[in-house]
mmCIF file of N, CA and C in Angstrom:
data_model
loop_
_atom_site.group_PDB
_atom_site.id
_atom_site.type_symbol
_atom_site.label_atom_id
_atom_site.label_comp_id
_atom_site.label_asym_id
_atom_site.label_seq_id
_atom_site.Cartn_x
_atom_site.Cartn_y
_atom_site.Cartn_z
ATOM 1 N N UNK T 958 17.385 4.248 0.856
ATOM 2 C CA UNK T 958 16.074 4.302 1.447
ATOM 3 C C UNK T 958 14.982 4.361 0.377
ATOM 4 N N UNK T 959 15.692 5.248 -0.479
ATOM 5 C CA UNK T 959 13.944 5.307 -1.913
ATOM 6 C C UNK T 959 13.648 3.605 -2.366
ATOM 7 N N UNK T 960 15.456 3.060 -2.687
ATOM 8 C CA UNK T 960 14.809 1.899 -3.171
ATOM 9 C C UNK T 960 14.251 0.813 -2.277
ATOM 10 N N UNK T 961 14.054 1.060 -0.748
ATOM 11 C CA UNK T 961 13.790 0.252 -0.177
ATOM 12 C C UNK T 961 12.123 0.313 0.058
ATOM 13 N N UNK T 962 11.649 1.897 -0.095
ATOM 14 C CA UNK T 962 10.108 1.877 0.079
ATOM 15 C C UNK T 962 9.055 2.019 -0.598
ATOM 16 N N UNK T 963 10.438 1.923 -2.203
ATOM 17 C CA UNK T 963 9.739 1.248 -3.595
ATOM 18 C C UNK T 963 9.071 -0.036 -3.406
ATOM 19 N N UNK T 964 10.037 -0.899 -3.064
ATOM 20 C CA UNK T 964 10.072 -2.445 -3.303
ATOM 21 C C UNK T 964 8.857 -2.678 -1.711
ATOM 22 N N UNK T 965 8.466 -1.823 -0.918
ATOM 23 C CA UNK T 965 7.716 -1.715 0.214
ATOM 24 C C UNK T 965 6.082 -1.706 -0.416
ATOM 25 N N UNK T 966 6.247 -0.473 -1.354
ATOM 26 C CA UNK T 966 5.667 -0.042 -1.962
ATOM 27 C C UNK T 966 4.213 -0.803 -3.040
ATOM 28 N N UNK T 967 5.404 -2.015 -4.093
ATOM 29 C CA UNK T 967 5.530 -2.710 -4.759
ATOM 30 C C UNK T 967 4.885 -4.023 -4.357
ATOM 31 N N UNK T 968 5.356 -4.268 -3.080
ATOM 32 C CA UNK T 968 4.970 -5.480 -2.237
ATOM 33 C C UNK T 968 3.569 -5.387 -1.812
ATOM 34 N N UNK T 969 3.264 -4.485 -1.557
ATOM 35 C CA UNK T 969 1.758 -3.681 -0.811
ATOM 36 C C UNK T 969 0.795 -3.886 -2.203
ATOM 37 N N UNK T 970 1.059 -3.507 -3.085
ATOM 38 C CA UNK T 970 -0.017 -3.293 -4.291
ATOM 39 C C UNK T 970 0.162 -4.590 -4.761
ATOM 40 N N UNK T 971 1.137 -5.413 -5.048
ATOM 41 C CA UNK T 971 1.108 -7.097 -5.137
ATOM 42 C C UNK T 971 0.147 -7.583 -3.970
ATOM 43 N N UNK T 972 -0.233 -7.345 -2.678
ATOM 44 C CA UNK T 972 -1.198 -7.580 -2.111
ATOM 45 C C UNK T 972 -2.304 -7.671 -1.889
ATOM 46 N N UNK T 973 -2.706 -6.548 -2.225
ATOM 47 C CA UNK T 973 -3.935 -5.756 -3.088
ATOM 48 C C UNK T 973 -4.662 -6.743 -4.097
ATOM 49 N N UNK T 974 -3.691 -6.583 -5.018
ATOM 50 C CA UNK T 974 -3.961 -7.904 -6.448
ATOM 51 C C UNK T 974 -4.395 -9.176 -6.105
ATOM 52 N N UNK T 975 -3.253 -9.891 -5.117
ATOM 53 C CA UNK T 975 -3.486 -11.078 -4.425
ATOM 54 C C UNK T 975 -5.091 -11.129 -3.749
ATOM 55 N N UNK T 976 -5.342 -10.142 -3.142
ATOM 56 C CA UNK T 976 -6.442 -10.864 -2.022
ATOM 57 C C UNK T 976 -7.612 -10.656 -2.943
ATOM 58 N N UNK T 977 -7.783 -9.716 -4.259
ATOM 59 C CA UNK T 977 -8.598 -9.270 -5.203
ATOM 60 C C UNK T 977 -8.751 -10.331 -6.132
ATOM 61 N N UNK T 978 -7.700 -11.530 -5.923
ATOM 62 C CA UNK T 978 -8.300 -12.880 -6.744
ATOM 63 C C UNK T 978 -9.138 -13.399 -5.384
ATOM 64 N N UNK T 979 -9.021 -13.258 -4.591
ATOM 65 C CA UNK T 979 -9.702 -13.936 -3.394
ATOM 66 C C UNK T 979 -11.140 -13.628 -3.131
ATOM 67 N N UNK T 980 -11.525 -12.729 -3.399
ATOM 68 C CA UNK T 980 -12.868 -12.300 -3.378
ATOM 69 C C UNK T 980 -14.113 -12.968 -4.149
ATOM 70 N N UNK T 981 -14.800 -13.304 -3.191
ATOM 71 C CA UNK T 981 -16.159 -13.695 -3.912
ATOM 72 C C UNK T 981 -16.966 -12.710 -4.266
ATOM 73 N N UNK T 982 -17.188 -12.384 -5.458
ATOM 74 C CA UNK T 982 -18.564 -11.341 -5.474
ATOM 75 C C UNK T 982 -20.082 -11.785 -5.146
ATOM 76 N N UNK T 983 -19.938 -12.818 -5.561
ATOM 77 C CA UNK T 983 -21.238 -13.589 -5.217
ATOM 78 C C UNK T 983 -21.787 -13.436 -3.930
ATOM 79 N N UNK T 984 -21.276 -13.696 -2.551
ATOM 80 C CA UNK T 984 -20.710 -13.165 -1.206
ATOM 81 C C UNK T 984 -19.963 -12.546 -0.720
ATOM 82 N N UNK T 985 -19.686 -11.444 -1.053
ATOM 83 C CA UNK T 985 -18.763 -10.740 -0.390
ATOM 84 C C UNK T 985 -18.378 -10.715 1.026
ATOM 85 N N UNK T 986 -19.519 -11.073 1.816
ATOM 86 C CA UNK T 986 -18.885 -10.579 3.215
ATOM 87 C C UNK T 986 -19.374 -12.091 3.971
ATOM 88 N N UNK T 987 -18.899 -13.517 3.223
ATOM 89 C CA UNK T 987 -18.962 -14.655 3.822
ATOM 90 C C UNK T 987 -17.558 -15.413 3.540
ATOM 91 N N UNK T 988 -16.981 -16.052 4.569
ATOM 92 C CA UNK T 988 -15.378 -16.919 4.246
ATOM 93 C C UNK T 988 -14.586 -16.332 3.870
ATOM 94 N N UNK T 989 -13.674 -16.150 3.301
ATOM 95 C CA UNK T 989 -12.193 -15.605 2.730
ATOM 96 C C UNK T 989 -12.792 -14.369 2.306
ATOM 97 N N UNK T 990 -13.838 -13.545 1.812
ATOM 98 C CA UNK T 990 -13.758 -12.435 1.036
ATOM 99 C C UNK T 990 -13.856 -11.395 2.166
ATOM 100 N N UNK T 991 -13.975 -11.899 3.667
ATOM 101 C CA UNK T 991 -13.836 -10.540 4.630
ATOM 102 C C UNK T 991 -12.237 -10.340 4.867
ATOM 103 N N UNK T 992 -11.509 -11.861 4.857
ATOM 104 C CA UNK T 992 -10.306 -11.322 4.932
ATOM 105 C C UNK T 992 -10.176 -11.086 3.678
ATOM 106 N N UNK T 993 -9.926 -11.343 2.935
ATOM 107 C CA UNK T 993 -9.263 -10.580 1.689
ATOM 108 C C UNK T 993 -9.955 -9.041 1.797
ATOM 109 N N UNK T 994 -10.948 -8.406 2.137
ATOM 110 C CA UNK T 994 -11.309 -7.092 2.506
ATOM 111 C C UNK T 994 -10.283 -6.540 3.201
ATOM 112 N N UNK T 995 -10.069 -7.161 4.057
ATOM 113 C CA UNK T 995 -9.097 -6.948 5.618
ATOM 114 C C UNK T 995 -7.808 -6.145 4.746
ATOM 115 N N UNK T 996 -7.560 -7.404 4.081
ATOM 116 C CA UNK T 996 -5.732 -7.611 3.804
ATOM 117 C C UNK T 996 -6.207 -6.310 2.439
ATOM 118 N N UNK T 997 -6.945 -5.921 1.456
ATOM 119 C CA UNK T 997 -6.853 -4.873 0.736
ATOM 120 C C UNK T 997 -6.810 -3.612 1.474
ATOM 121 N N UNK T 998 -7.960 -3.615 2.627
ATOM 122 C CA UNK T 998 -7.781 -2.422 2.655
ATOM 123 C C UNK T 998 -6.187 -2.088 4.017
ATOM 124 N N UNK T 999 -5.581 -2.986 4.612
ATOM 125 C CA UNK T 999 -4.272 -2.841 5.160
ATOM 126 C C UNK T 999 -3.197 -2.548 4.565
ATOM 127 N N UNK T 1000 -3.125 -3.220 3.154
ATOM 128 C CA UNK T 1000 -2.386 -3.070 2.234
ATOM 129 C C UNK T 1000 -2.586 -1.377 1.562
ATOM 130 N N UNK T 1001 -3.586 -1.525 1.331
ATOM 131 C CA UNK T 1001 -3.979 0.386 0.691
ATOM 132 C C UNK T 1001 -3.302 0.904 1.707
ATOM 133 N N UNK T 1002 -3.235 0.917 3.041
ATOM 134 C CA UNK T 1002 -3.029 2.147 4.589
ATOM 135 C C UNK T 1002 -1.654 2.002 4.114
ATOM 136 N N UNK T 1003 -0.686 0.707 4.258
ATOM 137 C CA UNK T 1003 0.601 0.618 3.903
ATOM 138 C C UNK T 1003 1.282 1.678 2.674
ATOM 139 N N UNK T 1004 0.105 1.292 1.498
ATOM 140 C CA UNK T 1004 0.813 2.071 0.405
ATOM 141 C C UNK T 1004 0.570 3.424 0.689
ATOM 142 N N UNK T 1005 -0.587 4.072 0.936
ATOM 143 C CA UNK T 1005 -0.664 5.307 1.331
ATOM 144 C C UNK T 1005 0.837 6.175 2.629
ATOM 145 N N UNK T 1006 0.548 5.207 3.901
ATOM 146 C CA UNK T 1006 1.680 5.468 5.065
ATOM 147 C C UNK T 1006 3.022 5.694 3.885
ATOM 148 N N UNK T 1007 3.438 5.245 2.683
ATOM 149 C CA UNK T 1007 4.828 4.751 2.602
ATOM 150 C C UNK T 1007 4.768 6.169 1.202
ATOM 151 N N UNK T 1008 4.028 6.623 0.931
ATOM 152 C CA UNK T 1008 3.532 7.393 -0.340
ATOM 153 C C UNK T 1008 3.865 8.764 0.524
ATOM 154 N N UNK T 1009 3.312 8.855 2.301
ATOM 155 C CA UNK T 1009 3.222 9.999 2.799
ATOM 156 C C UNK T 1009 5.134 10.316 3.183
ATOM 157 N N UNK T 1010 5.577 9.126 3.687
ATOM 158 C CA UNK T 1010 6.421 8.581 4.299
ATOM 159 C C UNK T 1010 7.633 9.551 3.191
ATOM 160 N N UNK T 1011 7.596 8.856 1.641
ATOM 161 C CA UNK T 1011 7.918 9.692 0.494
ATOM 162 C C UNK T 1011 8.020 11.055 0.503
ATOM 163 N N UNK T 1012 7.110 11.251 0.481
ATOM 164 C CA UNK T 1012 6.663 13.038 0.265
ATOM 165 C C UNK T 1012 7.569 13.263 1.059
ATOM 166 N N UNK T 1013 7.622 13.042 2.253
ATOM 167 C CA UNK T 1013 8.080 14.227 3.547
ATOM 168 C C UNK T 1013 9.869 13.797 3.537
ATOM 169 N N UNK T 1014 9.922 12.557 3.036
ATOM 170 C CA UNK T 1014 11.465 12.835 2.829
ATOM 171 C C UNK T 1014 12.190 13.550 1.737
ATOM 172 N N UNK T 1015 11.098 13.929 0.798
ATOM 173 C CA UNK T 1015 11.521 14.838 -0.291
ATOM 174 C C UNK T 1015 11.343 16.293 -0.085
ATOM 175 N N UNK T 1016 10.545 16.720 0.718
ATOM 176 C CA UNK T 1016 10.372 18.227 1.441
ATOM 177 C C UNK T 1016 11.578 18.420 2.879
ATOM 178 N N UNK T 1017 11.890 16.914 3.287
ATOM 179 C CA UNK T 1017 12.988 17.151 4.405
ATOM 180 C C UNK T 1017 13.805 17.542 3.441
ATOM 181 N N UNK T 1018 14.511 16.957 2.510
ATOM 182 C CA UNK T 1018 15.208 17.122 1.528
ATOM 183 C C UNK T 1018 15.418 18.458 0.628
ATOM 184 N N UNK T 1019 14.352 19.557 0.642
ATOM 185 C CA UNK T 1019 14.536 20.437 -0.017
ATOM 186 C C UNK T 1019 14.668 21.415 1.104
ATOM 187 N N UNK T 1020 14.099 21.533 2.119
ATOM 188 C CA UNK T 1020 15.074 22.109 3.554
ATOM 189 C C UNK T 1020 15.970 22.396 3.869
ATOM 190 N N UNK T 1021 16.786 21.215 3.887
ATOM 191 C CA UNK T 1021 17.700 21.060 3.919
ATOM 192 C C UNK T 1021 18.543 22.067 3.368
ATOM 193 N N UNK T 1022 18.355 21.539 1.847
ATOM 194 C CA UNK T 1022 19.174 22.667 0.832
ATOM 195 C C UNK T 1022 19.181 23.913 1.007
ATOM 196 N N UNK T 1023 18.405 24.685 1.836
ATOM 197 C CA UNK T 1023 18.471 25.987 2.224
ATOM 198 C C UNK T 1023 19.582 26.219 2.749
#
């Protein structure tokens, strides 16, 4: 499971990058640079969800051990 929500993880911030060549600064909020807004900030919720997702299987994990 860790290495699967690495590579989840990994995929999400490769997204990020991607839509961050997409952006016009010149216009930001005309043609492709609202979606590429879109797809950064979905991609951020992903990495965050999968970061929280982390944590709590490492605190299930020390529970446990009790």
């Amino acid at each position: 499971m860790k290495i699967f929500t690495n590579v989840l993880v990994f995929l999400a911030i490769a997204l990020i990058l991607f839509n961050v060549t997409l952006l016009d600064f010149r216009n930001p909020f005309q043609g492709d640079s609202v979606v590429a807004f879109i797809g950064i900030a979905a991609s951020f919720c992903a990495v965050m969800i999968l970061l929280i997702f982390k944590i709590s299987k490492r605190i299930e994990e020390k529970t446990n051990e009790r």
